[in-house]
């Protein structure tokens, strides 16, 4: 599956077939269909369609490429075909998308991550909310769904569910079905389900992920959304209830789409994609529990003896690494003498396309580097295989509280067909979403 996903990414601009992908992965097309859907939750062709559209809209939004060039670079047969695709999904033209505030991205599926998270605005029609009560919490979702389907055996509309407050000693689970008068009358006369309310139509931003109908998988997915994904994303939880959308087949729950309500964090930093020149840093690297402090001391001691004027004039400082291994440095404008004992060295950082997060020294360096790495991954950008996240502190504006600037960098692959080698700037000031129905 890793190879199949890599092939798709390499050939988004081509007319690649499932048979070709299966042949290069040494599996049958039938097995590829089955395994790909089992892993990603998306059929192969649907995954290709969404990734291709995500790449194309990224270029439309953030580059100076002509629309015709974008269309053919991303594998569309014509501008008309591309316009129809955008219109069907976003209900707008590519020109309106470029000028507007609606954003869409569908990330590359990462086989190393527990699950794929998609951010989108979900349109929910008017719903009938019913309550199911039971004496046992375990399995209450399945029992509630079966009770509903016994009343509405042919129902194939949107079906949502979530836990509700316990009523005395009885546990409660809420289900929501699309409103119509016939459905309302059938549910009203049923046993075991109580109509709670009729909800109005609503649109809301959600982080969504697809999971199998297994309690362990569902719990793991919710924990991942709350405890990991949201911490490194540009979003925070909205003050609204979560829900689970059920994917049914022949009256059985096959999968669930978890929906976590979110909003753009008010203090989320600006992230941009920039073309940076080659740079030199004079560095010292140390290991241990206080690696950053030790590396800074080694570097400062060397500079005080060898280049004291750099200590007085240099205002930009390099830091990379974690708790037990850290590299500290200063910016150089030309190569300098360094001892051959390995304590000090010159680091050459190649120029090219970088994802850059801007902040101040009041922020947490490792936390903001994690945010930047998460942003690159979520947007489906190709990171340079050996690229290490690093941060440059700039004290040219003074050393007072909040005056030291901080920029974290990740080098993007030279062959990244999202950026296409074009200098672009992305300011994260609007929510990346797609307006579509949850189903």
Coordinates of C-alpha atoms in Angstrom, one line a residue:
X1 CA 0.0 0.0 0.0
X2 CA 2.9 2.4 0.6
X3 CA 4.1 1.7 -2.9
X4 CA 0.6 2.2 -4.4
X5 CA 0.2 5.6 -2.6
X6 CA 3.7 6.6 -3.8
X7 CA 2.9 5.7 -7.4
X8 CA -0.3 7.7 -7.2
X9 CA 1.5 10.8 -5.9
X10 CA 4.2 10.5 -8.6
X11 CA 1.6 10.3 -11.4
X12 CA -1.2 12.6 -10.4
X13 CA -0.7 14.4 -13.7
X14 CA -1.0 11.3 -15.7
X15 CA -3.9 9.0 -16.6
X16 CA -2.9 6.2 -14.2
X17 CA -5.1 3.1 -14.0
X18 CA -5.7 0.7 -11.1
X19 CA -4.4 -2.1 -13.4
X20 CA -1.1 -0.3 -13.8
X21 CA -0.8 0.4 -10.1
X22 CA -1.7 -3.2 -9.2
X23 CA 0.9 -4.6 -11.7
X24 CA 3.7 -2.5 -10.2
X25 CA 2.7 -3.6 -6.7
X26 CA 2.5 -7.3 -7.7
X27 CA -1.1 -7.7 -6.6
X28 CA -4.3 -8.3 -8.6
X29 CA -6.6 -5.3 -9.2
X30 CA -9.2 -6.9 -7.1
X31 CA -6.8 -7.2 -4.1
X32 CA -5.7 -3.6 -4.6
X33 CA -9.3 -2.4 -4.6
X34 CA -10.0 -4.4 -1.4
X35 CA -6.8 -3.6 0.5
X36 CA -6.7 0.1 -0.5
X37 CA -10.3 0.7 0.7
X38 CA -9.6 -1.3 3.9
X39 CA -6.5 0.9 4.7
X40 CA -7.7 4.3 3.6
X41 CA -11.4 4.2 3.7
X42 CA -11.6 5.4 0.1
X43 CA -11.9 3.5 -3.2
X44 CA -8.7 3.9 -5.3
X45 CA -10.3 6.1 -8.0
X46 CA -12.0 8.3 -5.4
X47 CA -8.7 8.8 -3.6
X48 CA -6.9 9.7 -6.9
X49 CA -9.7 12.1 -7.8
X50 CA -9.5 13.9 -4.4
X51 CA -5.7 14.1 -4.4
X52 CA -5.6 15.4 -8.0
X53 CA -8.2 18.0 -7.1
X54 CA -6.4 19.0 -4.0
X55 CA -3.1 19.6 -6.0
X56 CA -4.9 21.5 -8.7
X57 CA -6.8 23.8 -6.3
X58 CA -3.6 24.4 -4.4
X59 CA -1.9 25.7 -7.5
X60 CA -5.0 27.7 -8.5
X61 CA -5.1 29.4 -5.1
X62 CA -1.4 30.0 -4.4
X63 CA 0.5 30.2 -7.7
X64 CA 0.7 32.4 -10.7
X65 CA 0.2 29.5 -13.1
X66 CA -2.4 29.9 -15.9
X67 CA -5.5 27.8 -15.2
X68 CA -4.9 25.8 -18.4
X69 CA -1.4 24.9 -17.3
X70 CA -2.7 23.8 -13.9
X71 CA -5.4 21.7 -15.5
X72 CA -3.1 19.7 -17.7
X73 CA -0.3 19.5 -15.1
X74 CA -2.8 17.8 -12.7
X75 CA -4.1 15.2 -15.2
X76 CA -7.4 16.7 -16.3
X77 CA -8.4 16.2 -19.9
X78 CA -9.7 19.8 -20.4
X79 CA -10.5 23.0 -18.5
X80 CA -14.2 22.2 -18.9
X81 CA -13.7 18.9 -17.1
X82 CA -11.8 20.6 -14.3
X83 CA -14.5 23.3 -14.0
X84 CA -17.2 20.6 -13.8
X85 CA -15.3 18.8 -11.0
X86 CA -14.9 22.0 -9.0
X87 CA -18.5 23.0 -9.5
X88 CA -19.8 19.7 -8.4
X89 CA -17.7 19.6 -5.2
X90 CA -17.6 23.3 -4.1
X91 CA -20.5 24.8 -6.0
X92 CA -18.3 27.5 -7.5
X93 CA -16.0 28.1 -10.4
X94 CA -12.1 27.9 -10.2
X95 CA -12.0 31.7 -10.6
X96 CA -14.3 32.2 -7.7
X97 CA -12.3 29.7 -5.6
X98 CA -9.1 31.6 -6.2
X99 CA -10.6 34.9 -5.1
X100 CA -12.8 33.5 -2.3
X101 CA -12.3 32.3 1.3
X102 CA -13.3 28.7 0.8
X103 CA -10.4 26.3 0.9
X104 CA -10.0 22.6 0.2
X105 CA -7.3 20.1 0.9
X106 CA -7.2 16.3 0.9
X107 CA -4.0 15.1 2.4
X108 CA -1.8 12.3 1.2
X109 CA -2.6 9.1 3.2
X110 CA 0.3 8.5 5.5
X111 CA 0.7 4.8 6.3
X112 CA 2.8 5.6 9.4
X113 CA -0.1 7.6 11.0
X114 CA -2.9 5.8 12.8
X115 CA -5.5 7.4 10.6
X116 CA -6.2 10.1 8.0
X117 CA -7.9 13.3 9.1
X118 CA -9.9 15.4 6.6
X119 CA -11.1 19.0 7.4
X120 CA -14.3 20.1 5.8
X121 CA -17.5 22.1 6.3
X122 CA -20.4 19.6 6.6
X123 CA -23.9 20.6 5.5
X124 CA -26.4 18.8 7.7
X125 CA -30.1 19.0 6.7
X126 CA -33.0 19.2 9.2
X127 CA -32.9 16.1 11.4
X128 CA -35.1 14.2 13.7
X129 CA -33.3 13.5 17.0
X130 CA -34.5 10.4 18.9
X131 CA -33.3 8.9 22.2
X132 CA -32.6 5.3 22.8
X133 CA -32.4 4.1 26.5
X134 CA -30.6 1.0 27.8
X135 CA -29.3 -0.5 31.0
X136 CA -25.9 -1.3 29.6
X137 CA -23.4 1.2 28.1
X138 CA -21.4 -1.3 26.1
X139 CA -22.9 -1.8 22.7
X140 CA -25.6 0.8 23.1
X141 CA -24.8 2.3 19.7
X142 CA -25.4 -0.9 17.8
X143 CA -28.6 -1.6 19.8
X144 CA -29.9 1.9 19.1
X145 CA -29.2 1.6 15.3
X146 CA -30.9 -1.8 15.1
X147 CA -33.9 -0.5 17.0
X148 CA -34.2 2.4 14.5
X149 CA -33.7 0.1 11.4
X150 CA -36.4 -2.2 12.7
X151 CA -38.8 0.8 12.3
X152 CA -37.2 2.2 9.1
X153 CA -35.7 -0.9 7.4
X154 CA -35.3 0.9 4.0
X155 CA -33.7 4.0 5.4
X156 CA -30.6 5.0 3.5
X157 CA -30.2 8.7 4.4
X158 CA -27.8 10.4 6.7
X159 CA -27.6 8.7 10.1
X160 CA -25.8 10.4 13.0
X161 CA -25.3 9.3 16.6
X162 CA -23.7 10.4 19.9
X163 CA -23.8 9.7 23.6
X164 CA -26.3 11.7 25.6
X165 CA -26.6 12.3 29.4
X166 CA -27.6 9.4 31.5
X167 CA -31.3 9.4 32.7
X168 CA -31.3 8.0 36.2
X169 CA -29.8 4.5 36.0
X170 CA -30.5 4.2 32.2
X171 CA -27.9 5.1 29.6
X172 CA -28.9 7.2 26.6
X173 CA -27.8 7.3 23.0
X174 CA -29.1 9.8 20.5
X175 CA -29.7 9.1 16.8
X176 CA -30.5 11.6 14.1
X177 CA -32.2 10.8 10.8
X178 CA -33.1 13.2 8.0
X179 CA -36.5 14.9 8.5
X180 CA -39.6 14.1 6.5
X181 CA -43.2 13.9 7.7
X182 CA -43.5 10.1 7.0
X183 CA -40.3 9.3 8.9
X184 CA -41.5 11.5 11.8
X185 CA -44.9 9.7 12.0
X186 CA -43.3 6.2 11.9
X187 CA -40.8 7.0 14.6
X188 CA -43.5 8.7 16.8
X189 CA -45.5 5.5 17.0
X190 CA -42.6 3.2 17.8
X191 CA -41.6 1.5 21.0
X192 CA -38.2 2.0 22.5
X193 CA -37.3 5.3 20.8
X194 CA -38.4 8.7 22.0
X195 CA -38.4 11.8 19.8
X196 CA -36.3 14.5 21.4
X197 CA -36.3 17.4 19.0
X198 CA -36.3 18.5 15.3
X199 CA -33.0 20.2 14.4
X200 CA -32.7 23.0 11.8
X201 CA -30.3 22.7 8.9
X202 CA -26.7 23.7 9.8
X203 CA -23.2 24.1 8.3
X204 CA -20.2 23.5 10.6
X205 CA -16.5 22.9 10.2
X206 CA -15.4 19.4 11.3
X207 CA -12.3 17.3 11.5
X208 CA -13.4 13.9 10.2
X209 CA -11.8 10.4 10.1
X210 CA -13.1 7.0 9.0
X211 CA -12.9 4.0 11.3
X212 CA -14.2 0.4 11.5
X213 CA -17.1 -0.4 13.7
X214 CA -15.1 -1.7 16.6
X215 CA -15.1 -0.2 20.0
X216 CA -11.3 -0.2 20.3
X217 CA -10.8 1.4 16.9
X218 CA -13.5 4.1 17.7
X219 CA -11.9 4.9 21.1
X220 CA -8.4 5.1 19.6
X221 CA -9.7 7.4 16.8
X222 CA -11.3 9.8 19.2
X223 CA -8.2 9.9 21.4
X224 CA -6.1 10.6 18.4
X225 CA -8.3 13.5 17.3
X226 CA -8.4 15.1 20.7
X227 CA -4.9 14.3 22.1
X228 CA -2.7 14.3 19.0
X229 CA -4.1 15.8 15.9
X230 CA -5.7 18.9 17.4
X231 CA -2.6 19.8 19.3
X232 CA -0.5 20.1 16.2
X233 CA -3.2 21.4 13.9
X234 CA -4.3 25.0 13.2
X235 CA -7.6 24.3 14.9
X236 CA -9.2 24.2 18.3
X237 CA -12.4 22.5 19.4
X238 CA -15.7 24.4 18.8
X239 CA -18.2 24.5 21.6
X240 CA -20.6 22.1 19.9
X241 CA -21.3 18.4 20.3
X242 CA -19.4 15.8 18.3
X243 CA -21.1 13.0 16.4
X244 CA -20.5 9.8 14.5
X245 CA -22.0 9.3 11.0
X246 CA -22.8 5.6 10.3
X247 CA -22.0 3.9 7.0
X248 CA -24.5 1.1 6.6
X249 CA -24.5 -1.9 4.3
X250 CA -27.4 -4.3 4.2
X251 CA -28.6 -3.1 7.6
X252 CA -25.3 -3.5 9.3
X253 CA -22.8 -0.9 10.5
X254 CA -19.7 -1.2 8.4
X255 CA -17.8 2.0 9.2
X256 CA -18.2 5.2 11.1
X257 CA -17.1 8.7 10.1
X258 CA -16.2 10.6 13.3
X259 CA -16.9 14.3 13.3
X260 CA -15.1 16.6 15.7
X261 CA -16.4 20.3 15.6
X262 CA -13.5 22.7 15.2
X263 CA -12.6 26.3 14.5
X264 CA -9.4 28.1 13.5
X265 CA -7.3 28.9 16.5
X266 CA -7.2 32.6 17.2
X267 CA -3.5 32.6 18.0
X268 CA -2.4 30.2 15.2
X269 CA 0.9 31.5 13.7
X270 CA 1.4 32.6 10.1
X271 CA 2.8 29.8 7.8
X272 CA 4.2 30.5 4.4
X273 CA 6.0 28.7 1.5
X274 CA 9.1 30.6 0.6
X275 CA 12.1 30.2 -1.7
X276 CA 15.2 30.6 0.5
X277 CA 18.8 31.0 -0.6
X278 CA 21.8 28.8 0.4
X279 CA 22.9 29.5 3.9
X280 CA 25.8 28.9 6.2
X281 CA 25.8 28.3 9.9
X282 CA 28.7 27.9 12.4
X283 CA 27.4 25.2 14.7
X284 CA 28.1 23.1 17.8
X285 CA 26.2 19.9 18.5
X286 CA 25.9 18.2 21.9
X287 CA 24.0 15.2 23.5
X288 CA 22.6 14.7 26.9
X289 CA 19.7 15.9 29.1
X290 CA 20.8 19.5 28.7
X291 CA 22.0 19.3 25.1
X292 CA 20.8 22.8 24.0
X293 CA 22.5 24.6 26.9
X294 CA 25.7 22.6 26.4
X295 CA 25.9 23.2 22.7
X296 CA 25.3 27.0 23.2
X297 CA 28.2 27.1 25.8
X298 CA 30.6 25.2 23.5
X299 CA 29.8 27.6 20.6
X300 CA 30.0 30.7 22.8
X301 CA 33.4 29.7 24.2
X302 CA 34.8 29.1 20.7
X303 CA 33.5 32.4 19.4
X304 CA 34.8 34.3 22.4
X305 CA 38.3 33.0 21.6
X306 CA 38.3 32.9 17.8
X307 CA 35.8 35.4 16.5
X308 CA 34.7 37.7 19.4
X309 CA 33.4 40.3 17.0
X310 CA 30.8 37.8 15.8
X311 CA 29.4 37.5 19.3
X312 CA 28.9 41.3 19.3
X313 CA 27.5 41.8 15.8
X314 CA 25.7 38.6 14.9
X315 CA 21.9 38.7 15.6
X316 CA 20.7 35.4 14.0
X317 CA 20.9 32.1 15.8
X318 CA 20.3 28.6 14.6
X319 CA 18.8 25.8 16.8
X320 CA 17.6 22.3 15.9
X321 CA 17.0 19.0 17.6
X322 CA 15.2 17.8 20.7
X323 CA 15.8 17.2 24.4
X324 CA 18.8 14.8 24.3
X325 CA 20.5 16.0 21.0
X326 CA 20.7 19.6 20.0
X327 CA 22.6 21.8 17.6
X328 CA 23.2 25.5 18.1
X329 CA 24.7 27.9 15.7
X330 CA 25.1 31.4 14.2
X331 CA 24.6 32.7 10.7
X332 CA 27.8 33.0 8.6
X333 CA 28.2 35.1 5.4
X334 CA 31.4 33.2 4.4
X335 CA 33.3 30.0 5.4
X336 CA 35.4 30.3 8.6
X337 CA 38.2 28.3 10.2
X338 CA 37.0 25.6 12.5
X339 CA 39.0 23.1 14.6
X340 CA 39.4 19.5 13.4
X341 CA 38.3 18.0 16.7
X342 CA 34.6 17.9 15.7
X343 CA 33.4 20.3 18.4
X344 CA 32.7 23.1 15.9
X345 CA 31.7 22.7 12.2
X346 CA 30.2 24.7 9.3
X347 CA 26.7 23.6 8.3
X348 CA 25.7 24.3 4.7
X349 CA 21.9 24.5 4.4
X350 CA 20.8 24.3 0.7
X351 CA 18.4 26.8 -0.8
X352 CA 15.1 25.9 -2.3
X353 CA 11.4 25.8 -1.3
X354 CA 10.7 25.9 2.4
X355 CA 7.6 25.8 4.6
X356 CA 8.2 28.6 7.1
X357 CA 6.4 29.3 10.4
X358 CA 6.9 32.8 11.9
X359 CA 6.5 33.6 15.5
X360 CA 8.3 35.1 18.5
X361 CA 10.6 33.8 21.1
X362 CA 7.6 33.7 23.5
X363 CA 6.5 30.5 21.8
X364 CA 7.8 27.0 22.4
X365 CA 10.3 26.1 19.7
X366 CA 9.7 22.4 19.6
X367 CA 5.9 22.9 19.9
X368 CA 5.9 25.3 16.9
X369 CA 8.2 23.0 14.9
X370 CA 5.6 20.2 15.5
X371 CA 2.9 22.5 14.3
X372 CA 4.8 23.3 11.1
X373 CA 5.5 19.6 10.5
X374 CA 1.8 18.8 11.0
X375 CA 0.8 21.6 8.6
X376 CA 3.1 20.2 5.9
X377 CA 1.8 16.7 6.3
X378 CA -1.9 17.8 6.4
X379 CA -1.6 19.8 3.2
X380 CA 0.0 16.9 1.3
X381 CA 3.3 18.6 0.7
X382 CA 6.3 16.4 0.0
X383 CA 9.0 17.0 2.6
X384 CA 12.7 16.5 1.6
X385 CA 13.6 13.0 2.7
X386 CA 16.4 14.1 5.0
X387 CA 15.1 17.5 5.9
X388 CA 15.4 18.4 9.5
X389 CA 13.2 21.0 11.1
X390 CA 15.3 23.9 12.3
X391 CA 14.6 27.4 13.8
X392 CA 16.4 30.7 13.4
X393 CA 16.0 33.3 16.1
X394 CA 16.5 37.0 15.0
X395 CA 17.5 39.5 17.7
X396 CA 18.0 42.4 15.3
X397 CA 14.8 44.0 16.6
X398 CA 16.1 43.9 20.2
X399 CA 16.3 41.4 23.0
X400 CA 13.4 42.6 25.0
X401 CA 10.3 40.5 25.8
X402 CA 8.6 39.6 22.6
X403 CA 11.1 41.4 20.4
X404 CA 13.1 38.3 19.3
X405 CA 11.7 36.9 16.0
X406 CA 11.6 33.2 15.4
X407 CA 11.2 31.3 12.1
X408 CA 11.0 27.5 11.9
X409 CA 11.8 25.9 8.5
X410 CA 11.2 22.6 6.7
X411 CA 12.7 22.0 3.3
X412 CA 10.2 20.7 0.7
X413 CA 11.2 18.2 -2.0
X414 CA 12.5 19.8 -5.2
X415 CA 10.0 17.6 -7.2
X416 CA 7.0 18.6 -5.0
X417 CA 4.3 18.9 -7.6
X418 CA 2.1 20.8 -5.2
X419 CA 4.4 23.8 -5.3
X420 CA 5.7 23.0 -8.7
X421 CA 8.9 24.9 -8.0
X422 CA 7.0 28.2 -8.0
X423 CA 7.6 30.8 -5.3
X424 CA 4.3 31.1 -3.5
X425 CA 3.2 32.6 -0.2
X426 CA 0.4 31.1 1.9
X427 CA -0.9 33.1 4.9
X428 CA -2.9 30.9 7.2
X429 CA -5.7 33.4 7.8
X430 CA -8.7 31.4 6.6
X431 CA -10.0 27.9 7.3
X432 CA -9.0 25.1 4.9
X433 CA -12.4 23.5 4.2
X434 CA -14.5 21.8 1.6
X435 CA -18.2 22.5 1.5
X436 CA -20.0 19.2 0.8
X437 CA -22.6 16.9 2.3
X438 CA -21.2 14.4 4.8
X439 CA -22.3 11.5 2.7

